[in-house]
Coordinates of C-alpha atoms in Angstrom, one line a residue:
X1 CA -177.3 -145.0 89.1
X2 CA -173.8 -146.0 88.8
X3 CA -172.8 -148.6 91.5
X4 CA -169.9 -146.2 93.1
X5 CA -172.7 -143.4 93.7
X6 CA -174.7 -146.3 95.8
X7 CA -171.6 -147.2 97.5
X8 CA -170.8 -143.1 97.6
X9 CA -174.6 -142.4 99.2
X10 CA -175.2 -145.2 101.4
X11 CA -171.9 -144.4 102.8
X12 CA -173.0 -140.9 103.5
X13 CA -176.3 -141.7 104.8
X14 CA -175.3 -144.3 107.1
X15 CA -172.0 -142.6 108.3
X16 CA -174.2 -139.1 109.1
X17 CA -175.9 -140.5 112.3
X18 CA -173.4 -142.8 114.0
X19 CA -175.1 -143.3 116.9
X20 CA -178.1 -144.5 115.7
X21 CA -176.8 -146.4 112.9
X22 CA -174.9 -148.1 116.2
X23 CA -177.6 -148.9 117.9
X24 CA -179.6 -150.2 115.0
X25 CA -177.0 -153.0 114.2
X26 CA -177.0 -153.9 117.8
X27 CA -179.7 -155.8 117.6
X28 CA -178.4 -158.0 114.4
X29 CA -174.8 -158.1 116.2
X30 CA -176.7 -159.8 119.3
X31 CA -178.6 -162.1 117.5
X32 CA -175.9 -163.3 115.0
X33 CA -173.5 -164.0 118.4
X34 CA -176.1 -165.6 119.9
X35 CA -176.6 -167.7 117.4
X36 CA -172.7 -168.9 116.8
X37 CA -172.5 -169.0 120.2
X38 CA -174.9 -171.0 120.9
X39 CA -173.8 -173.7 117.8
X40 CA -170.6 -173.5 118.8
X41 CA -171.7 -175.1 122.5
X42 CA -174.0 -177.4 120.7
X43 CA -171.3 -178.9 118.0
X44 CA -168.9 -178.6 121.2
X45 CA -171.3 -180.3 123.6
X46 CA -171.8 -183.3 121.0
X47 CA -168.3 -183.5 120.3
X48 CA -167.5 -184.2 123.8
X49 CA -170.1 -186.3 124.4
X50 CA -169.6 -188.8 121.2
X51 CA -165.4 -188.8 122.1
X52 CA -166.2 -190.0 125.4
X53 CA -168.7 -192.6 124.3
X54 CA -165.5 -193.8 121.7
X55 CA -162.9 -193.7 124.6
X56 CA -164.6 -196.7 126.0
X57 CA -163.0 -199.2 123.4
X58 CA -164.1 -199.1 119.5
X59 CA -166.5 -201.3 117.6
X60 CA -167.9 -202.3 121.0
X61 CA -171.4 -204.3 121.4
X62 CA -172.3 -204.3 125.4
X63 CA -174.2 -207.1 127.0
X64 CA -175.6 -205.9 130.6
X65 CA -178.3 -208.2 132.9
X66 CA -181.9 -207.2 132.9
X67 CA -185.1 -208.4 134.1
X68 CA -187.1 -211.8 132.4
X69 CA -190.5 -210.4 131.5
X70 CA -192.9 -212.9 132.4
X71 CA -196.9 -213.0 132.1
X72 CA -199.4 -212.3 134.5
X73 CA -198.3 -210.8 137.7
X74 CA -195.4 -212.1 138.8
X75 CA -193.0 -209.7 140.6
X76 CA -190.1 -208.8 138.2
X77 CA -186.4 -208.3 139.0
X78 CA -185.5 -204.7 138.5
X79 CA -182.6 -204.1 135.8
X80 CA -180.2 -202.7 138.3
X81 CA -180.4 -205.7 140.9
X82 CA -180.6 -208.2 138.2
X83 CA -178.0 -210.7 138.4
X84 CA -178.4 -213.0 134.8
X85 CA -175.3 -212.7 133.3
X86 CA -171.9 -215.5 134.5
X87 CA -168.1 -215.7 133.6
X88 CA -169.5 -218.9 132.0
X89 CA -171.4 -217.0 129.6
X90 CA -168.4 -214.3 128.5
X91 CA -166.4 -217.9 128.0
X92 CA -169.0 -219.2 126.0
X93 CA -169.7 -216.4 124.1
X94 CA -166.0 -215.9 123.2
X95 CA -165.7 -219.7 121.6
X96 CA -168.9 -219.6 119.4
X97 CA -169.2 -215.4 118.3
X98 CA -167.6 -215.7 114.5
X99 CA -167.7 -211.6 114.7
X100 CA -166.3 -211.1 117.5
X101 CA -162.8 -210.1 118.2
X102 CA -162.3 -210.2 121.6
X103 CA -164.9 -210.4 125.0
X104 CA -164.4 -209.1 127.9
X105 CA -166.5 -209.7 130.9
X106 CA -166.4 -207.4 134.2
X107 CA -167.5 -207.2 138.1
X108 CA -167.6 -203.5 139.4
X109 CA -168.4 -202.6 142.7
X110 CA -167.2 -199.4 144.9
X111 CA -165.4 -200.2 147.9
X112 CA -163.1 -198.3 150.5
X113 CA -159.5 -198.9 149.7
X114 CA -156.8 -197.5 151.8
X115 CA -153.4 -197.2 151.1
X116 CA -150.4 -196.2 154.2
X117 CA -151.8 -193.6 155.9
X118 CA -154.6 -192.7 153.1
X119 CA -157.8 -194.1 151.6
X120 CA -160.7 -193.6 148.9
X121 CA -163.9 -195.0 147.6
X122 CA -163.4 -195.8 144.1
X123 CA -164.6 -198.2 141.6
X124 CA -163.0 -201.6 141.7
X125 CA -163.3 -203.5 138.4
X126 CA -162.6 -207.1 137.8
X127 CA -161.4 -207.9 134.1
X128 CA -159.6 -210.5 132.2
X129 CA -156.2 -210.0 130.3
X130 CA -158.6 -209.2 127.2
X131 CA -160.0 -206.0 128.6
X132 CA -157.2 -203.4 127.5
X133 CA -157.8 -204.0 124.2
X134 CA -161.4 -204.1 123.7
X135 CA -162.1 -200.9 126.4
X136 CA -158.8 -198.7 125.0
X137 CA -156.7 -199.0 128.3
X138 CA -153.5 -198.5 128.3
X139 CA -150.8 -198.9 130.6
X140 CA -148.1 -196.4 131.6
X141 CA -146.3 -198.5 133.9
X142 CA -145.9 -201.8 134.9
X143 CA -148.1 -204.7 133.9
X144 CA -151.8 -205.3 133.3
X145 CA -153.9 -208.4 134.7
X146 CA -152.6 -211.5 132.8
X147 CA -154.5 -214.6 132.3
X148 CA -152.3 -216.8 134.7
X149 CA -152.9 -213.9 137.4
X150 CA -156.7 -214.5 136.8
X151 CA -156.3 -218.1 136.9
X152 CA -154.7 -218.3 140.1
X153 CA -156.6 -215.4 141.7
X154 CA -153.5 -213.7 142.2
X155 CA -154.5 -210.5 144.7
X156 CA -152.5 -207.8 142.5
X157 CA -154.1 -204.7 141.0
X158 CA -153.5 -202.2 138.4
X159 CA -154.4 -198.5 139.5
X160 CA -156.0 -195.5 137.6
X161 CA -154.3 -192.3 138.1
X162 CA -157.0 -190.8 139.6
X163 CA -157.1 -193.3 142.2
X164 CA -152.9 -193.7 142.2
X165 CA -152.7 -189.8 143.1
X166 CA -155.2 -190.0 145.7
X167 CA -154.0 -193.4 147.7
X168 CA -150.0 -192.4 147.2
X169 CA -149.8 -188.8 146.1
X170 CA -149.3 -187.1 142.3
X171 CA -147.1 -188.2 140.1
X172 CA -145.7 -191.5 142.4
X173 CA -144.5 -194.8 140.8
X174 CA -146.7 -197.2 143.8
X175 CA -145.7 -200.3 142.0
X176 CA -144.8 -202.9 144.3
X177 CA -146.7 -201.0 147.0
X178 CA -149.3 -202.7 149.2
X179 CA -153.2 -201.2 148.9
X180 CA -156.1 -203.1 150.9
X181 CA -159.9 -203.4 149.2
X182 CA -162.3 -204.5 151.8
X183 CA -159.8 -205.1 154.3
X184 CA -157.5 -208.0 151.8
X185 CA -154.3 -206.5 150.5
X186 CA -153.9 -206.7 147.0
X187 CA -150.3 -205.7 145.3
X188 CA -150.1 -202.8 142.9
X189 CA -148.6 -204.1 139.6
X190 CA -149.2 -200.9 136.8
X191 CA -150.8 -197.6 136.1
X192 CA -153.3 -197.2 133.5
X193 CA -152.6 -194.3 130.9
X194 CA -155.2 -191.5 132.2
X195 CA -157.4 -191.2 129.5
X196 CA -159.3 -188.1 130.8
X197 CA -163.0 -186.9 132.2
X198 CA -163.8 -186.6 135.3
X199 CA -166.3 -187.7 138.1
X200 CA -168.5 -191.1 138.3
X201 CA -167.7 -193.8 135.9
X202 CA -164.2 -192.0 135.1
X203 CA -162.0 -194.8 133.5
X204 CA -159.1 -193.2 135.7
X205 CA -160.6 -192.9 139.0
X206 CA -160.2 -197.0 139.1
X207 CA -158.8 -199.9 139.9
X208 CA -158.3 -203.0 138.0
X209 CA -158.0 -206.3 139.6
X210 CA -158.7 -210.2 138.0
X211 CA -161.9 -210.7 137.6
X212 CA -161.8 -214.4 139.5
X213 CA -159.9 -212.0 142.2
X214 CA -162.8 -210.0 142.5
X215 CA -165.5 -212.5 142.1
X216 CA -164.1 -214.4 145.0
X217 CA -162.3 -211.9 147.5
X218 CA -165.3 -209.1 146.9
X219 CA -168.4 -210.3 145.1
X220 CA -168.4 -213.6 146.3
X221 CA -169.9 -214.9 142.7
X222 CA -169.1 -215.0 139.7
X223 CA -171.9 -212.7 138.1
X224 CA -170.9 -210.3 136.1
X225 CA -171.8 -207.0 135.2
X226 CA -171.0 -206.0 132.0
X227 CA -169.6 -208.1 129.0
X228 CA -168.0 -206.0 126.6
X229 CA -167.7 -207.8 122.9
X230 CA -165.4 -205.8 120.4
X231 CA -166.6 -206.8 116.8
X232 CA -163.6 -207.4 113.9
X233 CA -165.0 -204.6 112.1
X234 CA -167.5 -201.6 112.6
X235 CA -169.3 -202.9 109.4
X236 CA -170.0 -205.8 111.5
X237 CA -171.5 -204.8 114.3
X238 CA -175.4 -204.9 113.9
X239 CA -174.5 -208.4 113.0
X240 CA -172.6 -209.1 115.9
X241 CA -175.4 -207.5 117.6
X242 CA -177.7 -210.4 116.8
X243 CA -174.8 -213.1 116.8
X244 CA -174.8 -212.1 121.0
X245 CA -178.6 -212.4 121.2
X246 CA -178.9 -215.4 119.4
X247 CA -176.3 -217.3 121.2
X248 CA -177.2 -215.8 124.9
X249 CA -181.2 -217.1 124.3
X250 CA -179.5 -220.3 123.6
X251 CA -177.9 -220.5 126.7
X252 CA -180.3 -219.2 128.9
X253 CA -183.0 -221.4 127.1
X254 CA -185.4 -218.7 126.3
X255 CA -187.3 -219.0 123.4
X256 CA -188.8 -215.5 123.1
X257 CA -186.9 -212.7 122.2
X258 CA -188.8 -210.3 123.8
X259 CA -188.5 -212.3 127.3
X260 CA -184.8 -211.9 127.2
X261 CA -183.1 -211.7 130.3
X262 CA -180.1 -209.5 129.6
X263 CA -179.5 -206.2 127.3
X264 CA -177.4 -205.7 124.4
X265 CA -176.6 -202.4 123.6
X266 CA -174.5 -201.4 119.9
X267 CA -172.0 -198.7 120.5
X268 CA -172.8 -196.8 117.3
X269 CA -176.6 -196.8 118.4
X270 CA -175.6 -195.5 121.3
X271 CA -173.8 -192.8 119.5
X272 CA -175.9 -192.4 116.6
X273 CA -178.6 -191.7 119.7
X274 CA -176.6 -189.2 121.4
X275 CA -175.9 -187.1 118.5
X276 CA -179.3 -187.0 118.0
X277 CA -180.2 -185.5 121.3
X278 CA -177.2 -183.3 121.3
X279 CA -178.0 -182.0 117.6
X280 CA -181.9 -181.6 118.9
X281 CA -180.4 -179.7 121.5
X282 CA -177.9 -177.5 119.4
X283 CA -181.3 -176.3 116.8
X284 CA -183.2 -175.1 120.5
X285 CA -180.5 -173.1 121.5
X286 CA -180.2 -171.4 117.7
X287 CA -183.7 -170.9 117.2
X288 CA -184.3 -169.6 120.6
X289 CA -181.1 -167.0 119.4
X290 CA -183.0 -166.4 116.5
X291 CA -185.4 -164.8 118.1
X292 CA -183.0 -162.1 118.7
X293 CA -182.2 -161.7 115.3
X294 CA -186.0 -160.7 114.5
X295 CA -185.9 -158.3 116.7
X296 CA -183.3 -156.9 115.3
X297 CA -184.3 -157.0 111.9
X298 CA -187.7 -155.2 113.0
X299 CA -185.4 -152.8 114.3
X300 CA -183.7 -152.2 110.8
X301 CA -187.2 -152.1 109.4
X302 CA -187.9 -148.8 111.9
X303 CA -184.9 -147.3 111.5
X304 CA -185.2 -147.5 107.5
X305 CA -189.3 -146.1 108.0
X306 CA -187.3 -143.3 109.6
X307 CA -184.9 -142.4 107.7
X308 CA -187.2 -142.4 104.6
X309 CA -189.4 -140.2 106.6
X310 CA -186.9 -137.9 107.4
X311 CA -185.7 -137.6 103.9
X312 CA -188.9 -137.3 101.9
X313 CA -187.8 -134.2 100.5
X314 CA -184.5 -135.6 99.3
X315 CA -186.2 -138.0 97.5
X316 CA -188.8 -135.6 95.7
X317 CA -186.0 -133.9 94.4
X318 CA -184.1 -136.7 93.4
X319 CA -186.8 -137.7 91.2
X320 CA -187.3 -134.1 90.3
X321 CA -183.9 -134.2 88.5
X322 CA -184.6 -137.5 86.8
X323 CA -183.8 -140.3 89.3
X324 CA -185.8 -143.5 88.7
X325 CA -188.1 -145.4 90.9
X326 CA -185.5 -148.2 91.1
X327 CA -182.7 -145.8 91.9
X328 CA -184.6 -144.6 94.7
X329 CA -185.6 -148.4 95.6
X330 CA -182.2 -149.9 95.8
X331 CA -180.5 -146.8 97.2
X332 CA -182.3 -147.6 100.7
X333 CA -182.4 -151.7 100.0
X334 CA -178.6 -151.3 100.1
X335 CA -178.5 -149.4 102.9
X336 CA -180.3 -152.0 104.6
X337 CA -178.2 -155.0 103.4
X338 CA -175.2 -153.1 104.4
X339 CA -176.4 -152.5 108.4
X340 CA -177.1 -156.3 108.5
X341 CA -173.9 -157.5 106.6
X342 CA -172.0 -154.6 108.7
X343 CA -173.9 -156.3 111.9
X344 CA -173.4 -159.5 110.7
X345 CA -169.2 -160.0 110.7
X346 CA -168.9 -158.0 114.1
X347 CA -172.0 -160.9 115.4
X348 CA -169.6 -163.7 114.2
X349 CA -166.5 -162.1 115.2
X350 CA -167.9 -161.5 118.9
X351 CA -169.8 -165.1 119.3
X352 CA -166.2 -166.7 117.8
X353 CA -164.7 -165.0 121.0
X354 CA -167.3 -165.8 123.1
X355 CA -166.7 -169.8 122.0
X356 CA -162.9 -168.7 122.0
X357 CA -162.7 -167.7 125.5
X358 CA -165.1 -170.8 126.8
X359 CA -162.8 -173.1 125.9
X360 CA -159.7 -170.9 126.9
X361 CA -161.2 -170.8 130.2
X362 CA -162.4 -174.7 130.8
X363 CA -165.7 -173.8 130.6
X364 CA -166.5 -176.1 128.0
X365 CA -165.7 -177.2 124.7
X366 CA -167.1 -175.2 121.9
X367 CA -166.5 -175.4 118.2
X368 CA -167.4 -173.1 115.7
X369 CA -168.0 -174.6 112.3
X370 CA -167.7 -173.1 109.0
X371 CA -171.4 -173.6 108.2
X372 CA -172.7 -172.0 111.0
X373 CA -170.5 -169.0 109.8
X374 CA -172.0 -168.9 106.8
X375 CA -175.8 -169.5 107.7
X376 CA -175.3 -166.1 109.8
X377 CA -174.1 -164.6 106.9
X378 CA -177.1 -165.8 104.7
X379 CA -179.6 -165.3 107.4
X380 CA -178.3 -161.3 107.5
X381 CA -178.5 -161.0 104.4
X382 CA -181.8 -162.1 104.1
X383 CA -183.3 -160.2 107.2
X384 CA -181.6 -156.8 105.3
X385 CA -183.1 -157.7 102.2
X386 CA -186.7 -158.6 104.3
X387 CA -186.9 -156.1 106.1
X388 CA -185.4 -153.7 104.0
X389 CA -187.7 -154.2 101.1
X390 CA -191.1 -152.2 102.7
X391 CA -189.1 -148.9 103.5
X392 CA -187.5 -148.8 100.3
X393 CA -190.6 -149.6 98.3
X394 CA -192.3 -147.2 100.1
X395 CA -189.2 -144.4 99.3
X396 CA -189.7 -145.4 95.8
X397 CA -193.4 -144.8 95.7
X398 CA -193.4 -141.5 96.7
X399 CA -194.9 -138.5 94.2
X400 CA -192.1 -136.5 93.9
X401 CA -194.5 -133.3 93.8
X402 CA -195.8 -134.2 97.0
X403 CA -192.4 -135.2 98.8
X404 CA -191.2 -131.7 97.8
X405 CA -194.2 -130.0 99.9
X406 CA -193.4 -132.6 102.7
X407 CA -192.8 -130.2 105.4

């Protein structure tokens, strides 16, 4: 059989029932949507999640207080409540780290700060002058914290525009203005650049004070909470990584690693961990749309059993007239392949809106990638050529004599 008489035939066979041809590749056009779909949310999911996780500063190695294990019973400090971690030690660690580029220690705390006439409880963060450029803050107007303002404890403050739109209104230039935390009046001196999200722990939704400011107006020590350390290079971070343990056991004269009071967290583990959830994530959501696509290729395999029922005759007399076993055989294998392939593109081209209009709308971020196209492709191919293989097999098998009496 030439290949336009294939072409010519499974046109004609597929083309005389509409409906059910229709309905048949329903079943592949669900599955194949549901599974670029579903990717798409996945590799937009992780996408999100690892460009927030860089927006905090780049090449960064955290330091946050924990808890000193200690033998026997003793009663241990819980992480959050632990208070191990000094100004001293961000000073310290800042003259002896070879790898580090730049520390920045911080006091957070959420207070009620009110403004003429308005007020909100947002995150107040004392920093140094370093902190812009080791957490990626930048500002849009005015000044940041300066190392004389920390020096001198200098009540100024530099506001998020989260918090800026909420204490004086969209859009307003507030420096010079006069905002009160816990009751002391502080003097706004800049706006940060917004640098997007949303919610708890948003970078914009704060405000920025000097850390010495904060420590004695606020905290009333000089814990601190975090100590950001930005390594020279991402090659040298892991290095970094044990550069900060080392010298922080030193200081705190513990011996034992393991009894370390304070964490140290590497921002490409913390990515690298992330991704790995998100990516364990993404593979759930395909393989439970898989699922669909099985269905859908046992659907195929009916319809085919079907047709090859319902045409028994035809094929007696094709092999009456001198058609081969392999004529008959790929004859309905194409006609599988060509319901999945057909199924296959409208599948992509409907879950590409789908992640299309999820990220027109603000739902969320999806991204289609280019090898999730093409594993749809591959995996429609296959279920046609699966699940096409028994009905056409069985077509070719047929004794031609008997097809013909096949009433």
């Amino acid at each position: 059989m030439r290949a336009i008489d294939l072409i010519e035939e499974t046109h004609t066979a597929l083309s005389a029932n509409k409906v059910r041809t229709g309905l048949t590749m329903l079943g592949i056009i669900i599955g194949i949507a549901s599974v670029i779909a579903m990717t798409a949310i996945g590799a937009g999911a992780q996408n999100s999640i690892e460009s927030s996780i860089q927006s905090i500063g780049s090449n960064l190695v955290m330091v946050m207080p924990g808890f000193q294990r200690t033998q026997g019973y003793a009663v241990s400090v819980g992480r959050g409540a632990s208070r191990t971690l000094t100004r001293a030690d961000a000073d310290a660690l800042a003259t002896e780290l070879t790898l580090a580029k730049a520390v920045a220690p911080e006091i957070t705390g959420r207070y009620q700060v009110t403004a003429k006439g308005t007020n909100t409880n947002t995150s107040v963060v004392g920093v140094t002058a370093s902190y812009p450029g080791v957490r990626n803050v930048q500002v849009e107007t005015g000044d940041f914290i300066s190392d004389e303002q920390d020096k001198s404890i200098a009540k100024v403050a530099v506001l998020g525009p989260t918090a800026r739109d909420d204490l004086f209104g969209e859009g307003s230039d507030p420096v010079g203005q006069i905002i009160r935390i816990k009751g002391i009046q502080f003097t706004v001196i800049g706006i940060t650049k917004s640098k997007g999200g949303s919610g708890f722990g948003s970078q914009d939704d704060m405000i920025f004070i000097p850390f010495m400011s904060a420590a004695r107006y606020l905290a009333g020590d000089t814990y601190a909470t975090t100590i950001s350390v930005q390594a020279v290079d991402a090659k040298s971070m892991s290095d970094l990584q044990t550069e900060v343990t080392g010298a922080l056991l030193v200081r705190h004269k513990i011996s034992d690693p393991a009894a370390a009071d304070f964490t140290v967290l590497n921002q490409a583990d913390i990515v690298a961990t992330a991704s790995s959830v998100t990516s364990t994530f993404t593979m759930l959501l395909a393989a439970v749309a898989g699922i669909s696509l099985v269905v859908g290729g046992i659907g195929i395999m009916n319809m085919m059993l079907t047709t090859v029922t319902e045409r028994t005759r035809e094929i007696g007399l094709r092999k009456a007239i001198g058609a081969k076993k392999k004529d008959i055989n790929y004859q309905f294998l194409a006609e599988a392949i060509v319901l999945t392939f057909l199924g296959g593109a409208i599948g992509v081209a409907l879950g590409w809106a789908i992640a299309f209009a999820l990220t027109s709308f603000g739902v969320l971020q999806a991204s289609v990638s280019l090898s999730s196209v093409l594993l749809a492709f591959g995996v429609s191919a296959a279920i046609g050529i699966v699940f096409g293989y028994y009905p056409a097999r069985r077509a070719a098998d047929l004794n031609p004599i008997e097809a013909l009496r096949y009433e």
